[in-house]
Amino acid sequence: MTSLASLIIGLTVFIGTFVSGVFGMVGGQLILAVALIYMPVSAGMTLFSALMFTSGAWRGFLWRKHVHWPITLHYLIGSVIAYIIMLFVSFYPSKPVVYLGLGLTPLIADLMPKRLTPSIERKGMPFISGLIVMTLQISFSAGGNVLDAFFQKSTLNRHVTVATKAIMQLFAQAGRFFYFGLAALQADEQIPWSLLGIYILITFAGGSAAAGVLNRMSDANFRKGTRFLIWALSLIYVLRGLWLLLTDSTT
């Protein structure tokens, strides 16, 4: 990558991890969308997964007292099962498919009838959401917003939501890192390992800066802000995916 591209990605990493630190979502989509402008899909997914793992681990550490462990453990069981299944599928999406997945998946989840988007607190829902979200994470890297649909109807406050989602997604990030990292090596795609350490430090800075904002925000504004970000970024990604399809472009 050029120096300008490296700088743009670094700035996006800070903004993305800050947004994720406040809302527990969306920031990763922003990072991936920008990374894919300068990198092939597998390489971009690999870098993105590494950064989201460190970002989520740092958020989980900052809010460790708020993690809802029973929900987390049942979710992880579903995630492991889905990941094993996806290893046999070997699905590697094109850039237009990734962008359309990033945009359409959260919109569909948000538009579903309320009766079809049960609370993460209901019995069996953490396991089911683990199955669904992990499959989408591997396919489109868009499962985080679908996971948020399970939290929108819950009674969990913003601190518990951000902390629990951060820990729940760690396995998905690690699994996706190895899934696409292997594909990148097989395709001889270049991953900017020399910049990874700097980008990881930036994720810590973004997450730490977000902590103060989350403390001052109300639960009502937390949910309103989350929904606004879902729609704004999703529409941008859908338009970009359609542009790539219509122009047969790869950039």
mmCIF file of C-alpha atoms in Angstrom:
data_model
loop_
_atom_site.group_PDB
_atom_site.id
_atom_site.type_symbol
_atom_site.label_atom_id
_atom_site.label_comp_id
_atom_site.label_asym_id
_atom_site.label_seq_id
_atom_site.Cartn_x
_atom_site.Cartn_y
_atom_site.Cartn_z
ATOM 1 C CA MET A 1 0.000 0.000 0.000
ATOM 2 C CA THR A 2 1.034 3.604 -0.507
ATOM 3 C CA SER A 3 1.776 5.907 2.429
ATOM 4 C CA LEU A 4 -1.482 7.755 1.812
ATOM 5 C CA ALA A 5 -3.474 4.508 1.856
ATOM 6 C CA SER A 6 -1.777 3.441 5.097
ATOM 7 C CA LEU A 7 -2.608 6.798 6.678
ATOM 8 C CA ILE A 8 -6.238 6.679 5.550
ATOM 9 C CA ILE A 9 -6.662 3.163 6.936
ATOM 10 C CA GLY A 10 -5.009 4.204 10.216
ATOM 11 C CA LEU A 11 -7.385 7.155 10.585
ATOM 12 C CA THR A 12 -10.327 4.897 9.765
ATOM 13 C CA VAL A 13 -9.174 2.400 12.402
ATOM 14 C CA PHE A 14 -9.298 5.124 15.063
ATOM 15 C CA ILE A 15 -12.731 6.360 13.987
ATOM 16 C CA GLY A 16 -14.069 2.820 13.629
ATOM 17 C CA THR A 17 -12.850 1.601 17.023
ATOM 18 C CA PHE A 18 -14.118 4.796 18.646
ATOM 19 C CA VAL A 19 -17.591 4.235 17.179
ATOM 20 C CA SER A 20 -17.514 0.562 18.201
ATOM 21 C CA GLY A 21 -16.400 1.590 21.666
ATOM 22 C CA VAL A 22 -19.451 3.834 22.014
ATOM 23 C CA PHE A 23 -22.116 1.708 20.309
ATOM 24 C CA GLY A 24 -20.565 -1.763 20.344
ATOM 25 C CA MET A 25 -21.019 -2.079 16.582
ATOM 26 C CA VAL A 26 -20.757 -0.439 13.125
ATOM 27 C CA GLY A 27 -17.133 0.707 13.474
ATOM 28 C CA GLY A 28 -15.817 -2.581 12.141
ATOM 29 C CA GLN A 29 -17.904 -2.223 8.992
ATOM 30 C CA LEU A 30 -16.355 1.168 8.363
ATOM 31 C CA ILE A 31 -12.829 -0.225 8.730
ATOM 32 C CA LEU A 32 -13.528 -3.146 6.410
ATOM 33 C CA ALA A 33 -15.175 -0.981 3.764
ATOM 34 C CA VAL A 34 -12.126 1.310 3.585
ATOM 35 C CA ALA A 35 -9.623 -1.565 3.747
ATOM 36 C CA LEU A 36 -11.277 -3.229 0.749
ATOM 37 C CA ILE A 37 -10.644 -0.124 -1.339
ATOM 38 C CA TYR A 38 -6.901 -0.762 -1.105
ATOM 39 C CA MET A 39 -6.682 -4.517 -0.504
ATOM 40 C CA PRO A 40 -8.037 -7.778 -1.954
ATOM 41 C CA VAL A 41 -10.935 -9.396 -0.076
ATOM 42 C CA SER A 42 -9.031 -12.127 1.807
ATOM 43 C CA ALA A 43 -6.170 -9.818 2.819
ATOM 44 C CA GLY A 44 -8.592 -7.081 3.864
ATOM 45 C CA MET A 45 -10.676 -9.538 5.881
ATOM 46 C CA THR A 46 -7.549 -10.845 7.615
ATOM 47 C CA LEU A 47 -6.334 -7.384 8.641
ATOM 48 C CA PHE A 48 -9.835 -6.331 9.662
ATOM 49 C CA SER A 49 -10.318 -9.451 11.803
ATOM 50 C CA ALA A 50 -7.040 -8.922 13.659
ATOM 51 C CA LEU A 51 -7.930 -5.309 14.429
ATOM 52 C CA MET A 52 -11.470 -6.127 15.515
ATOM 53 C CA PHE A 53 -10.179 -8.874 17.812
ATOM 54 C CA THR A 54 -7.856 -6.479 19.640
ATOM 55 C CA SER A 55 -10.518 -3.765 19.690
ATOM 56 C CA GLY A 56 -13.127 -6.135 21.137
ATOM 57 C CA ALA A 57 -10.687 -7.574 23.666
ATOM 58 C CA TRP A 58 -9.839 -4.057 24.872
ATOM 59 C CA ARG A 59 -13.525 -3.093 25.172
ATOM 60 C CA GLY A 60 -14.198 -6.308 27.047
ATOM 61 C CA PHE A 61 -11.351 -5.521 29.424
ATOM 62 C CA LEU A 62 -12.516 -1.936 30.002
ATOM 63 C CA TRP A 63 -16.084 -3.074 30.801
ATOM 64 C CA ARG A 64 -15.263 -6.562 32.171
ATOM 65 C CA LYS A 65 -17.494 -6.077 35.238
ATOM 66 C CA HIS A 66 -20.529 -5.653 32.967
ATOM 67 C CA VAL A 67 -20.154 -8.831 30.828
ATOM 68 C CA HIS A 68 -23.232 -11.096 30.916
ATOM 69 C CA TRP A 69 -21.433 -14.466 30.997
ATOM 70 C CA PRO A 70 -24.393 -16.910 30.701
ATOM 71 C CA ILE A 71 -25.509 -15.251 27.452
ATOM 72 C CA THR A 72 -21.929 -15.140 26.207
ATOM 73 C CA LEU A 73 -21.220 -18.836 26.803
ATOM 74 C CA HIS A 74 -24.386 -20.054 25.059
ATOM 75 C CA TYR A 75 -23.674 -17.733 22.147
ATOM 76 C CA LEU A 76 -20.152 -19.129 21.816
ATOM 77 C CA ILE A 77 -21.445 -22.698 21.603
ATOM 78 C CA GLY A 78 -23.613 -21.739 18.628
ATOM 79 C CA SER A 79 -20.711 -19.846 17.056
ATOM 80 C CA VAL A 80 -18.338 -22.814 17.279
ATOM 81 C CA ILE A 81 -20.857 -25.119 15.597
ATOM 82 C CA ALA A 82 -21.473 -22.632 12.772
ATOM 83 C CA TYR A 83 -17.739 -22.070 12.280
ATOM 84 C CA ILE A 84 -17.070 -25.789 11.898
ATOM 85 C CA ILE A 85 -19.831 -26.007 9.290
ATOM 86 C CA MET A 86 -18.419 -23.017 7.382
ATOM 87 C CA LEU A 87 -14.980 -24.667 7.226
ATOM 88 C CA PHE A 88 -16.507 -27.292 4.950
ATOM 89 C CA VAL A 89 -18.346 -24.713 2.838
ATOM 90 C CA SER A 90 -15.237 -22.638 1.954
ATOM 91 C CA PHE A 91 -17.140 -19.561 0.807
ATOM 92 C CA TYR A 92 -14.949 -16.613 -0.297
ATOM 93 C CA PRO A 93 -17.105 -13.660 -1.464
ATOM 94 C CA SER A 94 -16.245 -11.077 -4.108
ATOM 95 C CA LYS A 95 -16.022 -7.377 -3.229
ATOM 96 C CA PRO A 96 -19.537 -6.529 -4.532
ATOM 97 C CA VAL A 97 -20.973 -9.397 -2.496
ATOM 98 C CA VAL A 98 -19.150 -8.229 0.640
ATOM 99 C CA TYR A 99 -20.415 -4.660 0.266
ATOM 100 C CA LEU A 100 -23.986 -5.786 -0.439
ATOM 101 C CA GLY A 101 -23.807 -8.153 2.531
ATOM 102 C CA LEU A 102 -22.521 -5.351 4.739
ATOM 103 C CA GLY A 103 -25.400 -3.139 3.675
ATOM 104 C CA LEU A 104 -28.382 -5.434 3.252
ATOM 105 C CA THR A 105 -27.959 -7.796 6.216
ATOM 106 C CA PRO A 106 -28.407 -5.195 8.977
ATOM 107 C CA LEU A 107 -31.229 -3.482 7.078
ATOM 108 C CA ILE A 108 -33.119 -6.758 6.764
ATOM 109 C CA ALA A 109 -32.577 -7.434 10.463
ATOM 110 C CA ASP A 110 -33.806 -3.959 11.397
ATOM 111 C CA LEU A 111 -36.908 -4.211 9.172
ATOM 112 C CA MET A 112 -37.972 -7.633 10.437
ATOM 113 C CA PRO A 113 -41.249 -7.705 12.399
ATOM 114 C CA LYS A 114 -40.630 -7.317 16.110
ATOM 115 C CA ARG A 115 -42.074 -10.744 16.818
ATOM 116 C CA LEU A 116 -39.314 -12.261 14.658
ATOM 117 C CA THR A 117 -36.457 -10.473 16.438
ATOM 118 C CA PRO A 118 -36.646 -11.901 19.961
ATOM 119 C CA SER A 119 -34.588 -10.609 22.832
ATOM 120 C CA ILE A 120 -31.134 -12.074 23.474
ATOM 121 C CA GLU A 121 -32.352 -12.670 27.042
ATOM 122 C CA ARG A 122 -34.929 -15.270 25.977
ATOM 123 C CA LYS A 123 -34.099 -18.941 26.437
ATOM 124 C CA GLY A 124 -32.267 -20.422 23.461
ATOM 125 C CA MET A 125 -31.740 -17.094 21.709
ATOM 126 C CA PRO A 126 -28.004 -16.724 22.522
ATOM 127 C CA PHE A 127 -27.335 -20.149 20.938
ATOM 128 C CA ILE A 128 -29.474 -19.399 17.861
ATOM 129 C CA SER A 129 -27.904 -15.973 17.403
ATOM 130 C CA GLY A 130 -24.460 -17.586 17.625
ATOM 131 C CA LEU A 131 -25.322 -19.905 14.736
ATOM 132 C CA ILE A 132 -26.727 -17.097 12.584
ATOM 133 C CA VAL A 133 -24.156 -14.407 13.336
ATOM 134 C CA MET A 134 -21.092 -16.608 12.856
ATOM 135 C CA THR A 135 -22.382 -17.768 9.468
ATOM 136 C CA LEU A 136 -22.895 -14.145 8.407
ATOM 137 C CA GLN A 137 -19.538 -13.079 9.842
ATOM 138 C CA ILE A 138 -17.718 -15.601 7.684
ATOM 139 C CA SER A 139 -19.862 -14.950 4.613
ATOM 140 C CA PHE A 140 -20.162 -11.147 4.632
ATOM 141 C CA SER A 141 -18.490 -9.900 7.819
ATOM 142 C CA ALA A 142 -21.852 -8.320 8.651
ATOM 143 C CA GLY A 143 -23.054 -10.409 11.562
ATOM 144 C CA GLY A 144 -22.427 -7.770 14.208
ATOM 145 C CA ASN A 145 -25.415 -5.705 13.184
ATOM 146 C CA VAL A 146 -27.648 -8.756 13.132
ATOM 147 C CA LEU A 147 -26.452 -9.556 16.638
ATOM 148 C CA ASP A 148 -27.472 -6.046 17.628
ATOM 149 C CA ALA A 149 -31.039 -6.810 16.539
ATOM 150 C CA PHE A 150 -31.163 -9.430 19.312
ATOM 151 C CA PHE A 151 -30.003 -6.803 21.819
ATOM 152 C CA GLN A 152 -32.341 -3.996 20.712
ATOM 153 C CA LYS A 153 -35.359 -5.600 22.404
ATOM 154 C CA SER A 154 -33.511 -6.632 25.557
ATOM 155 C CA THR A 155 -33.575 -4.866 28.905
ATOM 156 C CA LEU A 156 -29.768 -4.814 29.119
ATOM 157 C CA ASN A 157 -28.247 -1.356 29.597
ATOM 158 C CA ARG A 158 -25.618 0.161 27.297
ATOM 159 C CA HIS A 159 -22.616 -0.927 29.392
ATOM 160 C CA VAL A 160 -23.752 -4.572 29.524
ATOM 161 C CA THR A 161 -24.591 -4.497 25.809
ATOM 162 C CA VAL A 162 -21.192 -3.138 24.726
ATOM 163 C CA ALA A 163 -19.210 -5.379 27.097
ATOM 164 C CA THR A 164 -21.123 -8.583 26.315
ATOM 165 C CA LYS A 165 -21.075 -8.073 22.548
ATOM 166 C CA ALA A 166 -17.341 -7.386 22.641
ATOM 167 C CA ILE A 167 -16.594 -10.711 24.327
ATOM 168 C CA MET A 168 -19.158 -12.623 22.261
ATOM 169 C CA GLN A 169 -17.507 -11.532 19.023
ATOM 170 C CA LEU A 170 -13.923 -12.470 19.950
ATOM 171 C CA PHE A 171 -14.273 -16.024 18.670
ATOM 172 C CA ALA A 172 -15.786 -14.771 15.411
ATOM 173 C CA GLN A 173 -12.868 -12.389 14.871
ATOM 174 C CA ALA A 174 -10.254 -15.043 15.623
ATOM 175 C CA GLY A 175 -12.002 -17.647 13.490
ATOM 176 C CA ARG A 176 -12.373 -15.263 10.562
ATOM 177 C CA PHE A 177 -8.703 -14.264 10.864
ATOM 178 C CA PHE A 178 -7.546 -17.842 10.305
ATOM 179 C CA TYR A 179 -10.276 -18.563 7.731
ATOM 180 C CA PHE A 180 -9.339 -15.677 5.435
ATOM 181 C CA GLY A 181 -5.661 -15.603 6.441
ATOM 182 C CA LEU A 182 -5.236 -19.047 4.929
ATOM 183 C CA ALA A 183 -7.061 -17.940 1.789
ATOM 184 C CA ALA A 184 -4.810 -14.867 1.532
ATOM 185 C CA LEU A 185 -1.676 -17.005 1.805
ATOM 186 C CA GLN A 186 -2.942 -19.416 -0.845
ATOM 187 C CA ALA A 187 -3.712 -16.516 -3.187
ATOM 188 C CA ASP A 188 -0.384 -14.830 -2.367
ATOM 189 C CA GLU A 189 -2.203 -11.660 -1.291
ATOM 190 C CA GLN A 190 -0.075 -9.108 0.540
ATOM 191 C CA ILE A 191 -1.049 -8.226 4.114
ATOM 192 C CA PRO A 192 0.606 -5.130 5.681
ATOM 193 C CA TRP A 193 2.059 -6.945 8.693
ATOM 194 C CA SER A 194 4.557 -4.136 9.286
ATOM 195 C CA LEU A 195 1.666 -1.764 10.020
ATOM 196 C CA LEU A 196 -0.377 -4.183 12.120
ATOM 197 C CA GLY A 197 1.329 -3.242 15.397
ATOM 198 C CA ILE A 198 0.676 0.459 14.815
ATOM 199 C CA TYR A 199 -2.936 -0.188 13.881
ATOM 200 C CA ILE A 200 -3.431 -2.296 17.032
ATOM 201 C CA LEU A 201 -2.183 0.580 19.187
ATOM 202 C CA ILE A 202 -4.659 2.827 17.392
ATOM 203 C CA THR A 203 -7.499 0.434 18.313
ATOM 204 C CA PHE A 204 -6.560 0.854 21.986
ATOM 205 C CA ALA A 205 -6.619 4.639 21.599
ATOM 206 C CA GLY A 206 -10.010 4.619 19.875
ATOM 207 C CA GLY A 207 -11.565 2.296 22.448
ATOM 208 C CA SER A 208 -10.204 4.288 25.378
ATOM 209 C CA ALA A 209 -11.445 7.594 23.944
ATOM 210 C CA ALA A 210 -14.926 6.083 23.565
ATOM 211 C CA ALA A 211 -15.203 5.044 27.217
ATOM 212 C CA GLY A 212 -15.859 8.568 28.475
ATOM 213 C CA VAL A 213 -18.521 9.171 25.821
ATOM 214 C CA LEU A 214 -20.333 5.922 26.692
ATOM 215 C CA ASN A 215 -20.399 6.875 30.380
ATOM 216 C CA ARG A 216 -22.074 10.210 29.626
ATOM 217 C CA MET A 217 -24.607 8.822 27.132
ATOM 218 C CA SER A 218 -28.114 7.735 28.148
ATOM 219 C CA ASP A 219 -29.491 4.304 27.225
ATOM 220 C CA ALA A 220 -32.168 5.943 25.042
ATOM 221 C CA ASN A 221 -29.626 7.933 23.039
ATOM 222 C CA PHE A 222 -27.456 4.823 22.815
ATOM 223 C CA ARG A 223 -30.223 2.917 21.009
ATOM 224 C CA LYS A 224 -31.160 5.875 18.779
ATOM 225 C CA GLY A 225 -27.552 6.420 17.760
ATOM 226 C CA THR A 226 -27.096 2.730 17.021
ATOM 227 C CA ARG A 227 -30.088 2.639 14.685
ATOM 228 C CA PHE A 228 -29.005 5.794 12.862
ATOM 229 C CA LEU A 229 -25.527 4.393 12.209
ATOM 230 C CA ILE A 230 -26.939 1.104 10.966
ATOM 231 C CA TRP A 231 -29.047 2.838 8.334
ATOM 232 C CA ALA A 232 -26.499 5.455 7.274
ATOM 233 C CA LEU A 233 -23.625 3.053 6.672
ATOM 234 C CA SER A 234 -25.810 0.279 5.271
ATOM 235 C CA LEU A 235 -27.177 2.534 2.526
ATOM 236 C CA ILE A 236 -23.641 3.624 1.603
ATOM 237 C CA TYR A 237 -22.468 0.011 1.341
ATOM 238 C CA VAL A 238 -25.449 -1.053 -0.754
ATOM 239 C CA LEU A 239 -24.821 1.785 -3.201
ATOM 240 C CA ARG A 240 -21.122 0.885 -3.446
ATOM 241 C CA GLY A 241 -21.897 -2.793 -3.978
ATOM 242 C CA LEU A 242 -24.352 -1.955 -6.747
ATOM 243 C CA TRP A 243 -21.789 0.375 -8.336
ATOM 244 C CA LEU A 244 -19.169 -2.384 -8.389
ATOM 245 C CA LEU A 245 -21.659 -4.784 -9.941
ATOM 246 C CA LEU A 246 -22.897 -2.370 -12.582
ATOM 247 C CA THR A 247 -19.439 -1.110 -13.576
ATOM 248 C CA ASP A 248 -17.741 -4.515 -13.225
ATOM 249 C CA SER A 249 -15.096 -2.708 -11.176
ATOM 250 C CA THR A 250 -12.810 -4.284 -8.545
ATOM 251 C CA THR A 251 -11.877 -1.058 -6.729
#
